[in-house]
Amino acid sequence: MEHILGDEWTITPAGGSTGEAYYAQNDNKRLFLKRNSSPFLAVLSAEGIVPKLVWTKRLENGDVITAQEWLEGRELKTEEMQHPRVAKLLSKIHHSSELLDMLMRISKHPLLPKDILEDIKVNEGLFEKIDPWSGTRDAISYLEARLPEVETDRHVVCHCDMNHNNWMLSLDDQLYLIDWDNAMVADPAMDLGMLLHWYIPRSEWKAWLDRYGMEETEGLYKRMTWYAVAQSLTFIQWHRMRGDLKEAAQRVESLKQLMITHGITNL
């Protein structure tokens, strides 16, 4: 990174799972750098969903470096996910035709439930040969049984990781949703399922959805639960692939609780 900005810049890793993000500082100038970030970062910046994009540079090896404003701020606390502004920003994202058009142009075909389930089953098949975990089998059986009930014709840009640490509140009180590397065109229930199941008390779902701008229906709730279970399995598998077995085991326990709460099984 130093050869891109010059020796006068101090560059330090910004952490994260990919190790491709950095902070850069030169006196009062500060930037957030990332290698091969989401290709529609410019649209996200223009929409005010992520901190402002300053420049983009393509390297000789084909890598693309993006520089954004480095903003002082903090991630949202878990209880702050109930704030109306979260519902408002997510609704803006899901209803943005500009974001959808851009993601479709870069060959992001809609991610369908059957594709998600197939990926989960393939990965689980590999784990079964190495180190089978019984805690995920009932969840996969549930996804298979309910697959016909979760088809929908509506697809939007989904962030696909509604973890509270991806929601950033700047010092000037501006809310952003960051880390778009896993964004897909999919059923909005994918984002809604994770967010509501993990952060919003069940008694407040209707009020939250009203602020978001969607009517509660039995079909929506079924899809949200299906995606919450599917994403839980995906995250479990991701942590197992990385060798982070402690985190994977904790997520299995959370998945069990989710399924018990909704009467899916007696895991």
mmCIF file of N, CA and C in Angstrom, residues 28-84:
data_model
loop_
_atom_site.group_PDB
_atom_site.id
_atom_site.type_symbol
_atom_site.label_atom_id
_atom_site.label_comp_id
_atom_site.label_asym_id
_atom_site.label_seq_id
_atom_site.Cartn_x
_atom_site.Cartn_y
_atom_site.Cartn_z
ATOM 1 N N ASN A 28 -3.166 15.623 8.691
ATOM 2 C CA ASN A 28 -4.604 15.678 8.952
ATOM 3 C C ASN A 28 -5.434 14.907 7.933
ATOM 4 N N LYS A 29 -4.775 14.293 6.962
ATOM 5 C CA LYS A 29 -5.488 13.522 5.943
ATOM 6 C C LYS A 29 -5.595 12.072 6.400
ATOM 7 N N ARG A 30 -6.785 11.536 6.308
ATOM 8 C CA ARG A 30 -6.990 10.162 6.739
ATOM 9 C C ARG A 30 -7.888 9.442 5.738
ATOM 10 N N LEU A 31 -7.527 8.195 5.430
ATOM 11 C CA LEU A 31 -8.274 7.403 4.464
ATOM 12 C C LEU A 31 -8.463 5.979 4.983
ATOM 13 N N PHE A 32 -9.520 5.346 4.485
ATOM 14 C CA PHE A 32 -9.742 3.918 4.723
ATOM 15 C C PHE A 32 -9.534 3.224 3.386
ATOM 16 N N LEU A 33 -8.538 2.343 3.317
ATOM 17 C CA LEU A 33 -8.185 1.667 2.071
ATOM 18 C C LEU A 33 -8.632 0.213 2.101
ATOM 19 N N LYS A 34 -9.034 -0.284 0.932
ATOM 20 C CA LYS A 34 -9.404 -1.689 0.860
ATOM 21 C C LYS A 34 -9.052 -2.240 -0.509
ATOM 22 N N ARG A 35 -8.546 -3.459 -0.513
ATOM 23 C CA ARG A 35 -8.184 -4.131 -1.765
ATOM 24 C C ARG A 35 -9.378 -4.949 -2.266
ATOM 25 N N ASN A 36 -9.721 -4.762 -3.528
ATOM 26 C CA ASN A 36 -10.788 -5.521 -4.183
ATOM 27 C C ASN A 36 -12.101 -5.456 -3.419
ATOM 28 N N SER A 37 -12.500 -4.248 -3.079
ATOM 29 C CA SER A 37 -13.771 -4.042 -2.406
ATOM 30 C C SER A 37 -14.917 -4.275 -3.386
ATOM 31 N N SER A 38 -16.139 -4.190 -2.890
ATOM 32 C CA SER A 38 -17.307 -4.406 -3.737
ATOM 33 C C SER A 38 -17.283 -3.469 -4.931
ATOM 34 N N PRO A 39 -17.519 -3.991 -6.135
ATOM 35 C CA PRO A 39 -17.429 -3.163 -7.341
ATOM 36 C C PRO A 39 -18.509 -2.100 -7.454
ATOM 37 N N PHE A 40 -19.538 -2.163 -6.617
ATOM 38 C CA PHE A 40 -20.541 -1.097 -6.689
ATOM 39 C C PHE A 40 -20.463 -0.148 -5.488
ATOM 40 N N LEU A 41 -19.222 -0.025 -4.970
ATOM 41 C CA LEU A 41 -18.974 0.879 -3.850
ATOM 42 C C LEU A 41 -19.315 2.325 -4.212
ATOM 43 N N ALA A 42 -19.081 2.698 -5.476
ATOM 44 C CA ALA A 42 -19.357 4.074 -5.894
ATOM 45 C C ALA A 42 -20.839 4.405 -5.766
ATOM 46 N N VAL A 43 -21.697 3.465 -6.103
ATOM 47 C CA VAL A 43 -23.140 3.697 -5.992
ATOM 48 C C VAL A 43 -23.548 3.766 -4.523
ATOM 49 N N LEU A 44 -22.976 2.903 -3.700
ATOM 50 C CA LEU A 44 -23.259 2.934 -2.268
ATOM 51 C C LEU A 44 -22.846 4.274 -1.672
ATOM 52 N N SER A 45 -21.702 4.782 -2.129
ATOM 53 C CA SER A 45 -21.221 6.078 -1.657
ATOM 54 C C SER A 45 -22.159 7.200 -2.097
ATOM 55 N N ALA A 46 -22.577 7.168 -3.361
ATOM 56 C CA ALA A 46 -23.461 8.205 -3.883
ATOM 57 C C ALA A 46 -24.799 8.219 -3.164
ATOM 58 N N GLU A 47 -25.235 7.044 -2.705
ATOM 59 C CA GLU A 47 -26.513 6.929 -2.002
ATOM 60 C C GLU A 47 -26.385 7.282 -0.520
ATOM 61 N N GLY A 48 -25.148 7.531 -0.049
ATOM 62 C CA GLY A 48 -24.946 7.858 1.360
ATOM 63 C C GLY A 48 -25.059 6.666 2.282
ATOM 64 N N ILE A 49 -24.866 5.466 1.741
ATOM 65 C CA ILE A 49 -24.999 4.241 2.534
ATOM 66 C C ILE A 49 -23.675 3.860 3.180
ATOM 67 N N VAL A 50 -22.570 4.215 2.528
ATOM 68 C CA VAL A 50 -21.227 3.991 3.078
ATOM 69 C C VAL A 50 -20.494 5.329 3.095
ATOM 70 N N PRO A 51 -19.409 5.444 3.875
ATOM 71 C CA PRO A 51 -18.617 6.673 3.852
ATOM 72 C C PRO A 51 -18.152 7.010 2.437
ATOM 73 N N LYS A 52 -17.966 8.282 2.171
ATOM 74 C CA LYS A 52 -17.690 8.795 0.828
ATOM 75 C C LYS A 52 -16.472 8.130 0.185
ATOM 76 N N LEU A 53 -16.640 7.720 -1.072
ATOM 77 C CA LEU A 53 -15.540 7.174 -1.860
ATOM 78 C C LEU A 53 -14.694 8.328 -2.394
ATOM 79 N N VAL A 54 -13.388 8.289 -2.106
ATOM 80 C CA VAL A 54 -12.486 9.372 -2.510
ATOM 81 C C VAL A 54 -11.848 9.082 -3.867
ATOM 82 N N TRP A 55 -11.290 7.877 -4.032
ATOM 83 C CA TRP A 55 -10.722 7.494 -5.325
ATOM 84 C C TRP A 55 -10.627 5.974 -5.444
ATOM 85 N N THR A 56 -10.438 5.526 -6.686
ATOM 86 C CA THR A 56 -10.252 4.110 -7.001
ATOM 87 C C THR A 56 -9.048 3.971 -7.918
ATOM 88 N N LYS A 57 -8.169 3.012 -7.634
ATOM 89 C CA LYS A 57 -6.991 2.796 -8.475
ATOM 90 C C LYS A 57 -6.853 1.312 -8.798
ATOM 91 N N ARG A 58 -6.601 1.034 -10.079
ATOM 92 C CA ARG A 58 -6.359 -0.347 -10.508
ATOM 93 C C ARG A 58 -4.854 -0.584 -10.627
ATOM 94 N N LEU A 59 -4.371 -1.655 -9.999
ATOM 95 C CA LEU A 59 -2.951 -1.979 -10.030
ATOM 96 C C LEU A 59 -2.602 -2.833 -11.250
ATOM 97 N N GLU A 60 -1.322 -2.958 -11.528
ATOM 98 C CA GLU A 60 -0.884 -3.727 -12.689
ATOM 99 C C GLU A 60 -1.287 -5.187 -12.610
ATOM 100 N N ASN A 61 -1.395 -5.721 -11.399
ATOM 101 C CA ASN A 61 -1.774 -7.130 -11.245
ATOM 102 C C ASN A 61 -3.285 -7.348 -11.315
ATOM 103 N N GLY A 62 -4.040 -6.273 -11.545
ATOM 104 C CA GLY A 62 -5.483 -6.391 -11.668
ATOM 105 C C GLY A 62 -6.250 -6.058 -10.400
ATOM 106 N N ASP A 63 -5.566 -5.997 -9.267
ATOM 107 C CA ASP A 63 -6.240 -5.625 -8.024
ATOM 108 C C ASP A 63 -6.736 -4.181 -8.099
ATOM 109 N N VAL A 64 -7.832 -3.926 -7.407
ATOM 110 C CA VAL A 64 -8.392 -2.582 -7.345
ATOM 111 C C VAL A 64 -8.340 -2.088 -5.905
ATOM 112 N N ILE A 65 -7.768 -0.915 -5.703
ATOM 113 C CA ILE A 65 -7.686 -0.306 -4.378
ATOM 114 C C ILE A 65 -8.685 0.848 -4.312
ATOM 115 N N THR A 66 -9.505 0.849 -3.279
ATOM 116 C CA THR A 66 -10.443 1.950 -3.076
ATOM 117 C C THR A 66 -10.058 2.709 -1.810
ATOM 118 N N ALA A 67 -10.282 4.018 -1.856
ATOM 119 C CA ALA A 67 -10.017 4.874 -0.699
ATOM 120 C C ALA A 67 -11.312 5.600 -0.329
ATOM 121 N N GLN A 68 -11.700 5.456 0.928
ATOM 122 C CA GLN A 68 -12.882 6.146 1.432
ATOM 123 C C GLN A 68 -12.491 7.089 2.563
ATOM 124 N N GLU A 69 -13.387 8.012 2.851
ATOM 125 C CA GLU A 69 -13.187 8.860 4.014
ATOM 126 C C GLU A 69 -13.049 7.988 5.260
ATOM 127 N N TRP A 70 -12.104 8.313 6.085
ATOM 128 C CA TRP A 70 -11.940 7.643 7.375
ATOM 129 C C TRP A 70 -12.710 8.467 8.397
ATOM 130 N N LEU A 71 -13.801 7.928 8.850
ATOM 131 C CA LEU A 71 -14.666 8.642 9.776
ATOM 132 C C LEU A 71 -14.498 8.110 11.190
ATOM 133 N N GLU A 72 -14.458 8.996 12.125
ATOM 134 C CA GLU A 72 -14.485 8.589 13.529
ATOM 135 C C GLU A 72 -15.916 8.181 13.878
ATOM 136 N N GLY A 73 -16.035 7.054 14.524
ATOM 137 C CA GLY A 73 -17.370 6.597 14.899
ATOM 138 C C GLY A 73 -17.283 5.282 15.655
ATOM 139 N N ARG A 74 -18.391 4.601 15.701
ATOM 140 C CA ARG A 74 -18.457 3.332 16.435
ATOM 141 C C ARG A 74 -19.519 2.435 15.804
ATOM 142 N N GLU A 75 -19.410 1.140 16.076
ATOM 143 C CA GLU A 75 -20.446 0.225 15.618
ATOM 144 C C GLU A 75 -21.662 0.338 16.525
ATOM 145 N N LEU A 76 -22.814 -0.027 16.009
ATOM 146 C CA LEU A 76 -24.021 0.018 16.824
ATOM 147 C C LEU A 76 -23.972 -1.057 17.908
ATOM 148 N N LYS A 77 -24.523 -0.739 19.046
ATOM 149 C CA LYS A 77 -24.710 -1.739 20.097
ATOM 150 C C LYS A 77 -25.920 -2.590 19.728
ATOM 151 N N THR A 78 -25.991 -3.780 20.297
ATOM 152 C CA THR A 78 -27.062 -4.698 19.914
ATOM 153 C C THR A 78 -28.448 -4.089 20.133
ATOM 154 N N GLU A 79 -28.611 -3.367 21.245
ATOM 155 C CA GLU A 79 -29.929 -2.794 21.524
ATOM 156 C C GLU A 79 -30.270 -1.642 20.582
ATOM 157 N N GLU A 80 -29.248 -1.043 19.975
ATOM 158 C CA GLU A 80 -29.493 0.068 19.058
ATOM 159 C C GLU A 80 -30.024 -0.392 17.701
ATOM 160 N N MET A 81 -29.980 -1.686 17.444
ATOM 161 C CA MET A 81 -30.524 -2.198 16.191
ATOM 162 C C MET A 81 -32.042 -2.025 16.134
ATOM 163 N N GLN A 82 -32.659 -1.734 17.269
ATOM 164 C CA GLN A 82 -34.097 -1.499 17.302
ATOM 165 C C GLN A 82 -34.465 -0.077 16.882
ATOM 166 N N HIS A 83 -33.472 0.794 16.706
ATOM 167 C CA HIS A 83 -33.736 2.193 16.408
ATOM 168 C C HIS A 83 -34.409 2.335 15.044
ATOM 169 N N PRO A 84 -35.383 3.245 14.919
ATOM 170 C CA PRO A 84 -36.081 3.438 13.642
ATOM 171 C C PRO A 84 -35.166 3.739 12.469
#
